[in-house]
Coordinates of C-alpha atoms in Angstrom, one line a residue:
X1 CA 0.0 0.0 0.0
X2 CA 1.7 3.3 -1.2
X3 CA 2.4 5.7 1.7
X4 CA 0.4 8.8 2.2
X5 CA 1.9 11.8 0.4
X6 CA -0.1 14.0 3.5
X7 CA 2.4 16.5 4.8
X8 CA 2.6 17.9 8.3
X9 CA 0.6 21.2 7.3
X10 CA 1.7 23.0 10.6
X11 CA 3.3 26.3 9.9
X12 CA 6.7 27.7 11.3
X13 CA 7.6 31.0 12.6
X14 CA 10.3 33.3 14.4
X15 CA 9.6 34.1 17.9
X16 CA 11.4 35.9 19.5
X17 CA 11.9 36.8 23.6
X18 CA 9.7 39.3 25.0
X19 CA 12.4 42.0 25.3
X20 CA 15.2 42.6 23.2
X21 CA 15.8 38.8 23.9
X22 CA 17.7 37.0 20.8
X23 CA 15.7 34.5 18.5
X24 CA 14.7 31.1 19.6
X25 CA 14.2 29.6 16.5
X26 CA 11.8 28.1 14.5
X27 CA 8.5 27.5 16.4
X28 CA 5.0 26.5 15.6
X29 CA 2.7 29.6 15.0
X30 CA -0.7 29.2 16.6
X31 CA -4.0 27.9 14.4
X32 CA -7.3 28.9 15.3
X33 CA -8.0 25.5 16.1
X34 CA -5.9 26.2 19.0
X35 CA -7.7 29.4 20.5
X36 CA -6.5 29.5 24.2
X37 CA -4.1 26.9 24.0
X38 CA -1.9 29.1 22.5
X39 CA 0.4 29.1 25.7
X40 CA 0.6 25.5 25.9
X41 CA 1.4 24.8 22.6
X42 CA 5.3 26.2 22.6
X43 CA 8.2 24.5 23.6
X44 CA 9.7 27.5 25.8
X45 CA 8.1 29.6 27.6
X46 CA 9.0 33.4 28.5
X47 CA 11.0 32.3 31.6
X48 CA 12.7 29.4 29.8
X49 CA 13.6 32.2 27.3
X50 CA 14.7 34.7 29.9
X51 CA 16.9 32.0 31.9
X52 CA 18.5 30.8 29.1
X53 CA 19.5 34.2 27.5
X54 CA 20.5 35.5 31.2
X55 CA 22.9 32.2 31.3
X56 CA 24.4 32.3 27.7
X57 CA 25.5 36.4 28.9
X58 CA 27.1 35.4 32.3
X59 CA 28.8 32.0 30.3
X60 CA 31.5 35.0 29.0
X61 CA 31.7 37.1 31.9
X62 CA 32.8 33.7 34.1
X63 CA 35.5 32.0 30.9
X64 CA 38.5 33.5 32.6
X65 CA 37.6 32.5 36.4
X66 CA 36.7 29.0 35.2
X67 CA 39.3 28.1 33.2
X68 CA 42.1 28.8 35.8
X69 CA 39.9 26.2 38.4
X70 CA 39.0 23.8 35.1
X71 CA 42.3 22.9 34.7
X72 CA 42.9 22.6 38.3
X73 CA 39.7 20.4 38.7
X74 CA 40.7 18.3 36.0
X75 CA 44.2 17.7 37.1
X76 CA 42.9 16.3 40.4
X77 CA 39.8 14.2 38.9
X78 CA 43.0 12.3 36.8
X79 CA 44.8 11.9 39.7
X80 CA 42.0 10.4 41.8
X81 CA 41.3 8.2 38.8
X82 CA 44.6 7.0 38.7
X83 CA 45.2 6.2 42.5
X84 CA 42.2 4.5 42.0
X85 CA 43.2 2.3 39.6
X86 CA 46.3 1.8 41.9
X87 CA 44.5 0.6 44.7
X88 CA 42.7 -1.9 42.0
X89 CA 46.0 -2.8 41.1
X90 CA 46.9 -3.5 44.8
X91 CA 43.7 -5.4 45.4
X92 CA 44.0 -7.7 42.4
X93 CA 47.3 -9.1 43.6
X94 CA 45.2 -11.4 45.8
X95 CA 42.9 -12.4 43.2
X96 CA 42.9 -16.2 42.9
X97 CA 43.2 -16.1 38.8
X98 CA 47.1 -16.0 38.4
X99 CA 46.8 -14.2 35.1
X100 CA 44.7 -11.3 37.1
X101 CA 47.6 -11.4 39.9
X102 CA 50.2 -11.3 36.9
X103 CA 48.1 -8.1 35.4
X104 CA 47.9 -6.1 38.7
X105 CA 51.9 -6.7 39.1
X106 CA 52.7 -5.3 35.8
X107 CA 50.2 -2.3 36.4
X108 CA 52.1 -1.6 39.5
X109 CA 55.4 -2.0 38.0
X110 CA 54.8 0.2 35.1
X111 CA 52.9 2.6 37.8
X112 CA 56.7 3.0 40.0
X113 CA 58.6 2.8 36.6
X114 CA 57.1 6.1 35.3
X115 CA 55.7 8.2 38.4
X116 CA 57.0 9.4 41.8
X117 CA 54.4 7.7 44.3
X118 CA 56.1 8.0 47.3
X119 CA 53.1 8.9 49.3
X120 CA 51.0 6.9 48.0
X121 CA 53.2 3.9 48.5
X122 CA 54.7 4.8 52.0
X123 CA 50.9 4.8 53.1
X124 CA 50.3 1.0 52.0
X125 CA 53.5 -0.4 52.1
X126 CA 53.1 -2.7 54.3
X127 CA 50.2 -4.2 52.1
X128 CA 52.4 -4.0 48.7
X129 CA 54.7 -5.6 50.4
X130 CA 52.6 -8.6 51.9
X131 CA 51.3 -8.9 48.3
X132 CA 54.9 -9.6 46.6
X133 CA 55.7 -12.1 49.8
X134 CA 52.5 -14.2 49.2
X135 CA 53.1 -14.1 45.6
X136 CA 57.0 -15.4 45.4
X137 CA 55.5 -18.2 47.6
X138 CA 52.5 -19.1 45.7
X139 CA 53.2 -17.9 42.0
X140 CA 55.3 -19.3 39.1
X141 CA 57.7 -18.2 36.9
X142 CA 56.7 -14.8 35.0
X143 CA 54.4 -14.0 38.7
X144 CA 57.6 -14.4 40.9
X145 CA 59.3 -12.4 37.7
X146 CA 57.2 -9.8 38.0
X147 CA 56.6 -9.8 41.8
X148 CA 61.1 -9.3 42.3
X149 CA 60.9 -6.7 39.5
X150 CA 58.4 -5.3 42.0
X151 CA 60.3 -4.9 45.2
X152 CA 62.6 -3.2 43.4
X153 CA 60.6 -0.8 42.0
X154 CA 59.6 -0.4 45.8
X155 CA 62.9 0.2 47.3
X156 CA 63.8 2.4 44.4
X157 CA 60.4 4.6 45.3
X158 CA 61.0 4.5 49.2
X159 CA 64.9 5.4 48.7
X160 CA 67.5 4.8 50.9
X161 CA 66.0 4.7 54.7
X162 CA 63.9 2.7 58.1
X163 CA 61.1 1.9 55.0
X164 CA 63.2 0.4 52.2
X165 CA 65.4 -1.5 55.2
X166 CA 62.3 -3.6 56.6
X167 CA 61.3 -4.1 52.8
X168 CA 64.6 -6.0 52.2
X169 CA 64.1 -7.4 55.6
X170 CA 60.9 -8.9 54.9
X171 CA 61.6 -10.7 51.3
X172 CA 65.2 -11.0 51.9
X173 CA 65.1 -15.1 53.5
X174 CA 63.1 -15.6 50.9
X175 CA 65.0 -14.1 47.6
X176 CA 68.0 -16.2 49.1
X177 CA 65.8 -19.1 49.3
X178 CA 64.5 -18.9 45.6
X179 CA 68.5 -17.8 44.3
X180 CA 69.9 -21.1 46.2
X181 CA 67.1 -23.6 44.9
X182 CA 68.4 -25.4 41.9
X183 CA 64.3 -26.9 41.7
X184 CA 63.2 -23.2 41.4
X185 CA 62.2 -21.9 38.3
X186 CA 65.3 -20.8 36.4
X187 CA 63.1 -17.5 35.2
X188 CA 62.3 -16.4 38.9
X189 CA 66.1 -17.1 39.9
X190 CA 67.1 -14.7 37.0
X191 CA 64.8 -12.2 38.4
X192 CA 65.8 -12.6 41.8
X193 CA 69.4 -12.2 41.4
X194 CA 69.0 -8.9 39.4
X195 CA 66.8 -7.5 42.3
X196 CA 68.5 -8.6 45.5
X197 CA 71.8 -6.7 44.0
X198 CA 69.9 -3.6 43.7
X199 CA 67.7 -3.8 46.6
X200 CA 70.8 -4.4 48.7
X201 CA 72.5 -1.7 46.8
X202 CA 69.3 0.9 48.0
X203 CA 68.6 -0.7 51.5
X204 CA 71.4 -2.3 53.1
X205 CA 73.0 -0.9 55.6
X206 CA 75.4 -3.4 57.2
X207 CA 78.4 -4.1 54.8
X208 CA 79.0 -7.1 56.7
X209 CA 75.3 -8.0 55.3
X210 CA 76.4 -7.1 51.3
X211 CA 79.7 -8.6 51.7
X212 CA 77.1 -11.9 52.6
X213 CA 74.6 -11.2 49.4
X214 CA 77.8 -11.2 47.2
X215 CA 78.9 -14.2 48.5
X216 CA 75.5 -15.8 47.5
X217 CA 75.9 -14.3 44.0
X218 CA 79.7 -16.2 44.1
X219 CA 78.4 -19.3 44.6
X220 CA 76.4 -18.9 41.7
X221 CA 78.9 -17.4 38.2
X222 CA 81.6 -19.4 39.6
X223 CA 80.3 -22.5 37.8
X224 CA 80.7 -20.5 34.8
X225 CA 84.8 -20.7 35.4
X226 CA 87.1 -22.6 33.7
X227 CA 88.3 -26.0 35.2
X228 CA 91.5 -26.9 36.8
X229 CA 92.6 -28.6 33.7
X230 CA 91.1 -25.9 30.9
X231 CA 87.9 -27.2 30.3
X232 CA 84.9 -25.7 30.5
X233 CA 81.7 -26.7 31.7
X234 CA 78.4 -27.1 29.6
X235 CA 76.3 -24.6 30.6
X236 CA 72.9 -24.0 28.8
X237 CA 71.8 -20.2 27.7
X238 CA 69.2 -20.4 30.7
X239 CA 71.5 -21.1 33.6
X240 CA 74.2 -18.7 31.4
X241 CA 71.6 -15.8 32.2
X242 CA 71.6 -16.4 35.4
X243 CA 75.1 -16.4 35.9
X244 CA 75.6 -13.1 34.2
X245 CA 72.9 -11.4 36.3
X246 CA 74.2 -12.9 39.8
X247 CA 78.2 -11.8 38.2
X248 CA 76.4 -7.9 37.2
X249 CA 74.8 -7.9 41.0
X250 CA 78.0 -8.6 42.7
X251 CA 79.9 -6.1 40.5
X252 CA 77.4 -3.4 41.0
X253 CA 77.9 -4.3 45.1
X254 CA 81.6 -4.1 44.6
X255 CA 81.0 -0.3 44.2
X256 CA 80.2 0.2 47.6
X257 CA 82.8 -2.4 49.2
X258 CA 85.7 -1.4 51.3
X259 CA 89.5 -1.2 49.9
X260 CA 90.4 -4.4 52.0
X261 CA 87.0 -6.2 50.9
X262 CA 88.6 -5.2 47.0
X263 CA 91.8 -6.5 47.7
X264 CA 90.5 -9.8 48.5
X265 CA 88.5 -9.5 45.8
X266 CA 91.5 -8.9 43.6
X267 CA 93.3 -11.8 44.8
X268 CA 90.1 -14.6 44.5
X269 CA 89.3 -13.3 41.3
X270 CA 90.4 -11.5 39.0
X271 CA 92.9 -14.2 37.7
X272 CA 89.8 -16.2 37.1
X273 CA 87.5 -14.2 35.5
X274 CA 89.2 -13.7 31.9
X275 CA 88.2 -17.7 31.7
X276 CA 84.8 -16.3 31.4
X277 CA 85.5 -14.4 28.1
X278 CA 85.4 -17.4 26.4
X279 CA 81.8 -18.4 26.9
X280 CA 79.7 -19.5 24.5
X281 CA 76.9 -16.3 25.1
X282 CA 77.4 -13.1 24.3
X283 CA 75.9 -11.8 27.6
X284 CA 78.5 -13.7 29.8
X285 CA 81.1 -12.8 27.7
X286 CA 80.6 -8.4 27.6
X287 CA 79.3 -8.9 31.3
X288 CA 83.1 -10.1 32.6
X289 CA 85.0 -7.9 30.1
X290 CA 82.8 -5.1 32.2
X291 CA 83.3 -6.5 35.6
X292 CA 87.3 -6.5 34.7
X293 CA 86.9 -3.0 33.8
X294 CA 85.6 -2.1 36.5
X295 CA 88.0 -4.3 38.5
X296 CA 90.9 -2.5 37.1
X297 CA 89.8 1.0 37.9
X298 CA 89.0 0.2 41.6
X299 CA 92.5 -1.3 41.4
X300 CA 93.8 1.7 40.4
X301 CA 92.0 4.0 42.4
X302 CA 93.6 2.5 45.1
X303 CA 97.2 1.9 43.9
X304 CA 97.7 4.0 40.6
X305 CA 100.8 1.7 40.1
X306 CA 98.3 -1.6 39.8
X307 CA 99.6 -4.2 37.5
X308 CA 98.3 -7.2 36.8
X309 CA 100.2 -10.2 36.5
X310 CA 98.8 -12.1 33.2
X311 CA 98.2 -8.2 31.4
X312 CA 99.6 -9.4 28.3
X313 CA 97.8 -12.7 27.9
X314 CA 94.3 -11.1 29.0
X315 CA 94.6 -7.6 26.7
X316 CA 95.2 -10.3 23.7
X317 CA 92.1 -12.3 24.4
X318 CA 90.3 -8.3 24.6
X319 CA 91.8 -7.5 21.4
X320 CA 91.0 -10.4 20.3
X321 CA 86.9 -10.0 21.3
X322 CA 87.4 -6.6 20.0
X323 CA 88.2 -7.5 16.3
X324 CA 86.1 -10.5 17.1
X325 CA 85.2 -12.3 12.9
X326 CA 84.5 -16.0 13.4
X327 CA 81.4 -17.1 11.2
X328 CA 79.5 -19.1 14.0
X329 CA 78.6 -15.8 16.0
X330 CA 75.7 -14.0 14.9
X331 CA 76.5 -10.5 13.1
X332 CA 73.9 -8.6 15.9
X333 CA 76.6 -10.5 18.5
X334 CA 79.6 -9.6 17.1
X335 CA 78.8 -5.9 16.4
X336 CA 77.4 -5.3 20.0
X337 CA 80.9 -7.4 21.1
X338 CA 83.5 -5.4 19.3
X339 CA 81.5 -1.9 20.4
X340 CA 82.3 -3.1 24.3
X341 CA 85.4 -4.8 24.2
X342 CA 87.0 -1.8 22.4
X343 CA 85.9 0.4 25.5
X344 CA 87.3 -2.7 28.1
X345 CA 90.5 -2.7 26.1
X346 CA 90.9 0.5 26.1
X347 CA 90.2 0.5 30.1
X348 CA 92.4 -2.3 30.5
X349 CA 95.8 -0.8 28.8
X350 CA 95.6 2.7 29.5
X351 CA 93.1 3.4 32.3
X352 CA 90.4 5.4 30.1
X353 CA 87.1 5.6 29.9
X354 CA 84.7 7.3 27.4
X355 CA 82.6 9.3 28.9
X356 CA 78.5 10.0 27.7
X357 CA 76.8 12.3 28.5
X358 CA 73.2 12.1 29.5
X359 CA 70.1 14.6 29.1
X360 CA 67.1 15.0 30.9
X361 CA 65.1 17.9 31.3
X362 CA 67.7 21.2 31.5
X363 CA 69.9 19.3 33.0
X364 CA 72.7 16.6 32.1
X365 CA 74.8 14.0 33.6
X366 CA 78.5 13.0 32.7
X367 CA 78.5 9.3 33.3
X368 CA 82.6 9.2 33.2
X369 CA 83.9 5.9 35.1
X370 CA 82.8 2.0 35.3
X371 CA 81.3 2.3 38.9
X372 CA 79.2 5.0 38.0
X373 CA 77.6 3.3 34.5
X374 CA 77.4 0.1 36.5
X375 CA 74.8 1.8 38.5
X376 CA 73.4 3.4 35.7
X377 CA 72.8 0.3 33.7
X378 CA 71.7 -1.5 36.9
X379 CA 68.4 1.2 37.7
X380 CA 68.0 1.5 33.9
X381 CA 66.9 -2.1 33.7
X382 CA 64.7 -1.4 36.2
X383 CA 63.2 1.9 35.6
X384 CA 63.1 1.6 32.0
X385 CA 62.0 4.5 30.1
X386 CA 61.0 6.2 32.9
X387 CA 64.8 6.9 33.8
X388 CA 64.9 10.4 32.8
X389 CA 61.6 11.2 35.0
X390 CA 63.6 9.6 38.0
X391 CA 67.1 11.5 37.1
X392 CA 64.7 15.1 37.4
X393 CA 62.4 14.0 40.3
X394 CA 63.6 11.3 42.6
X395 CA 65.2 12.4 45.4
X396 CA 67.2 9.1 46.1
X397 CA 68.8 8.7 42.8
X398 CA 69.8 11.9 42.5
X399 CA 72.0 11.5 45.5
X400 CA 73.2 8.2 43.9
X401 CA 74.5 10.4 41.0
X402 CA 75.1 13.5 43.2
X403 CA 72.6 15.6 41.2
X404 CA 71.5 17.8 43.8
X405 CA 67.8 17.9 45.4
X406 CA 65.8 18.4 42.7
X407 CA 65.4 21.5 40.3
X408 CA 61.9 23.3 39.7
X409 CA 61.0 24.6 36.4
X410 CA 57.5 26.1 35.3
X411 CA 56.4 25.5 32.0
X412 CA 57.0 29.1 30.7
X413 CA 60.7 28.1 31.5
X414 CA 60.8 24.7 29.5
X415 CA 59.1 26.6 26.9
X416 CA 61.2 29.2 26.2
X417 CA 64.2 26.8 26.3
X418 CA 62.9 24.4 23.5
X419 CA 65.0 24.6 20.6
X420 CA 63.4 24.6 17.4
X421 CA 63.0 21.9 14.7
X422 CA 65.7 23.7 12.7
X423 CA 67.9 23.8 15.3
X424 CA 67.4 20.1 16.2
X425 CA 68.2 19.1 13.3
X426 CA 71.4 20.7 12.6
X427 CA 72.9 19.4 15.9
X428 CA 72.0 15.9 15.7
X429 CA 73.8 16.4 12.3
X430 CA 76.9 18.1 13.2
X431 CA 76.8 14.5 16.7
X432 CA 76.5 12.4 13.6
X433 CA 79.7 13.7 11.9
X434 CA 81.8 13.6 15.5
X435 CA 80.9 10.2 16.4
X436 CA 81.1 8.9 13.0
X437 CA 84.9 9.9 12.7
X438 CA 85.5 9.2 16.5
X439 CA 84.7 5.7 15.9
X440 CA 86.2 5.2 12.5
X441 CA 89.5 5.5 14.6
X442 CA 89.1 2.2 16.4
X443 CA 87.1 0.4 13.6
X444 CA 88.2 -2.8 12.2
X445 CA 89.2 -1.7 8.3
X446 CA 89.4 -5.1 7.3
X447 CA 86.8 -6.8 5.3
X448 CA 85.0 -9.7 7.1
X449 CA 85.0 -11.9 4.2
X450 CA 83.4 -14.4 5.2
X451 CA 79.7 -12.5 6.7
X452 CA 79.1 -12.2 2.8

C-alpha cells in the first residue's frame, strides 16, 4: 500500500523573547484550532527564554575564572582516577586467577617505573609488600618475575631509609631461598638475582650484610669458570643468564665495598674471570669484560701503580673479542661485542674511559667511570623509560648520582628553552659527523669476508 503523500501542514515561525531577547528559533505559530491553548502549545516559555539568555551572557563574563579552576579540577579528577586504579592494582594481587595477579603486578610495576608515588606507597607499604611475599610463595615463573621486579621498584620509590630497610628485611630469607634452589624456576632465579643486587645496593645498611649477598651471588657465576685442567663446563643459555645477572649484581655491590673487601676480591678473582671471556653467550662474555673493567679501575683508584700479572695474555684475548670475525657468531653478537670490548680494552691498557653524556630535562649528567655506569645500567633495567623522570624527580637517585635535590621549572621556562625543529636538526647532524669519525679511529678496516 503506497504511503500517504499528506504533509505535516503546521506552519513555522520566528519568535522571539519578550524584550530585546535573541531568537529562539523556528517554532510553531498558533492555528485557530488552538484558540486558548496558545500558551501550551510552545516548547519554551517566556521564563525558559529569559533563563536561558541571562545564562548564555554570564557564560562570557565567568570563561577567565573557570578556566584557571578547570584545569585545576581536572588535574585532580585524573589523579583520583589514577590512584584509584592503583589501589585496583593493589587489590588484584590477591585475586585467585594468576593471570589477574600477573596483570595487577605489571600495572604496579609500570605505575613506579614512570611516576613518583612516594606517598601513596609509604601509606600501603606494608600491604604492597605482603602482596609480593604471598606471591614469590604461591606464584610461578613470569608472577615471581614480576613480583622481584616489583620490590625493586619499591625500594627504588621509598629510597634509601627505616622503610626500604624492613622491605629487604621482609623478602630477603626468601629471595635467598629462591636464588639457592636449583628446583626453582630458572626464570624467577634470573629475576631474583638482578633485584636482590639492587635492593641491597638501595637498602642495606650493614656491609657485613652485602659482603654476605655477594657471596650468595659467588656461589652462583663461579660455575661458569674454567676448570683446573682448561675445560669448561656445559652450561645452557638459561642457567648462562643467570650467571651473568648474579656476576652484574655482585659487580654493582663491589661499588660500595671497602679497599680491604677489594683486595681480597682482587686476589680470589680477578685471575679467574678472563676464563669467562670465552663463553659461549654473548651476555656472559661483555658482562666479565665489564666487571674486569671495572676491576681494574677500583684497582687503580687505590694503587695507581696496579699491574696485573697475566696483562699481556688477557689484553690479547680483549683485542681479540674486540676484532672478534668467526662465522659461527651472529652478526647482531659480534657488532654489539666489538663496540664493548673496544671500551674494556681501552680500560684495561691505558686506564680510560669514554665518557656520555646524559640529558634529561635542563639538565645533564656525565657518566665518566665504570662504577658510576654500573649503576646506571643497573636502575636503567629497572626503571626503563621512565629513567629520565627519575634522574629530574627522585630524590634518592639523584643523591646516587650526586645531582643535587631536585630543580623546579615552570612550563613558561621549558618553553622558552625548547630549541626549534631547525635547530634540532642541525645538531643531531653536526653529533652524527663527530661520532662517526670518533669511531672510525678504532674500527676494524678489514673486510670480514666471510659474513658475505
Amino acid at each position: 500500500m503506497p504511503r500517504s503523500k499528506k504533509r505535516n501542514s503546521r506552519v513555522y515561525c520566528r519568535q522571539p523573547a519578550r524584550v530585546g531577547g535573541p531568537w529562539l528559533g523556528l517554532e510553531p505559530c498558533p492555528t485557530p484550532s488552538q484558540g486558548g491553548q496558545q500558551s501550551g502549545a510552545h516548547p519554551f516559555s517566556d521564563e525558559d527564554a529569559s533563563i536561558e539568555t541571562l545564562s548564555h551572557c554570564s557564560s562570557f563574563s565567568d570563561h577567565n575564572s573557570g578556566a584557571d579552576e578547570g584545569g585545576e579540577t581536572a588535574e585532580d579528577a585524573a589523579q583520583e582516577d589514577f590512584q584509584y586504579k592503583l589501589k585496583g592494582f593493589i587489590d588484584s594481587t590477591v585475586d585467585k586467577s594468576a593471570k589477574t595477579r600477573q596483570g595487577a603486578l605489571d600495572g604496579l610495576r609500570t605505575a613506579m617505573a614512570t611516576r613518583i608515588l612516594y606517598e601513596f606507597i609509604s601509606e600501603r607499604r606494608m600491604t604492597i609488600t605482603d602482596s609480593i611475599e604471598r606471591c614469590l610463595k604461591k606464584g610461578k615463573g613470569e608472577e615471581q618475575s614480576a613480583a622481584a621486579s616489583l620490590a625493586c621498584l619499591l625500594c627504588i620509590q621509598l629510597g634509601s631509609g627505616i622503610e626500604s630497610e624492613e622491605v629487604l628485611k621482609t623478602l630477603k630469607p626468601l629471595f635467598m631461598s629462591i636464588l639457592a634452589d636449583t628446583s626453582a624456576n630458572v626464570q624467577a632465579r634470573q629475576a631474583v638475582a638482578k633485584t636482590l643486587g639492587l635492593c641491597t645496593l638501595v637498602a642495606e645498611d650493614d656491609i657485613l650484610d652485602v659482603h654476605a649477598t655477594m657471596e650468595s651471588f659467588e656461589r652462583l657465576f663461579v660455575h661458569s669458570y674454567a676448570r683446573g685442567d682448561g675445560s669448561r663446563p656445559a652450561i645452557g643459555p638459561q642457567v648462562s643468564a643467570l650467571h651473568t645477572n648474579a656476576l652484574l649484581s655482585w659487580a654493582l655491590l663491589l661499588t660500595i665495598c671497602t679497599a680491604s673487601q677489594i683486595r681480597e676480591v682482587l686476589r680470589k678473582h680477578l685471575p679467574r674471570l678472563p676464563s669467562l671471556l670465552e663463553s659461549e653467550h654473548v651476555s656472559m662474555r661483555i658482562a666479565a669484560g665489564e666487571t674486569i673493567s671495572l676491576l681494574f679501575e677500583l684497582a687503580r683508584d687505590m694503587d695507581a701503580e696496579f699491574e696485573f700479572e697475566d696483562g699481556e695474555v688477557l689484553c690479547d684475548k680483549l683485542s681479540a673479542l674486540a676484532t672478534d670475525c668467526n662465522k659461527h657468531r651472529t652478526k647482531v653478537d659480534k657488532r654489539k661485542q666489538r663496540s664493548v670490548f673496544r671500551d674494556v680494552l681501552r680500560a684495561v691498557e691505558e686506564g680510560d674511559f669514554q665518557s656520555e653524556s646524559i640529558r634529561f630535562g635542563t639538565e645533564r649528567m656525565i657518566v665518566d667511570s665504570w662504577s658510576r655506569k654500573r649503576m646506571y645500567d643497573a636502575f636503567r633495567e629497572f626503571v626503563g623509560a621512565g629513567m629520565n623522570y627519575h634522574l629530574q624527580a627522585n630524590e634518592f637517585i639523584r643523591d646516587v648520582f650526586e645531582l643535587g635535590p631536585p630543580m623546579l621549572v615552570d612550563s613558561a621556562t621549558l618553553k622558552a628553552m625548547k630549541i626549534s625543529r631547525l635547530e634540532r636538526h642541525l645538531y643531531n647532524s653536526a653529533a652524527f659527523k663527530a661520532r662517526t669519525k670518533a669511531r672510525n679511529k678504532f674500527r676494524d678496516k678489514r673486510v670480514d669476508v666471510g659474513e658475505f
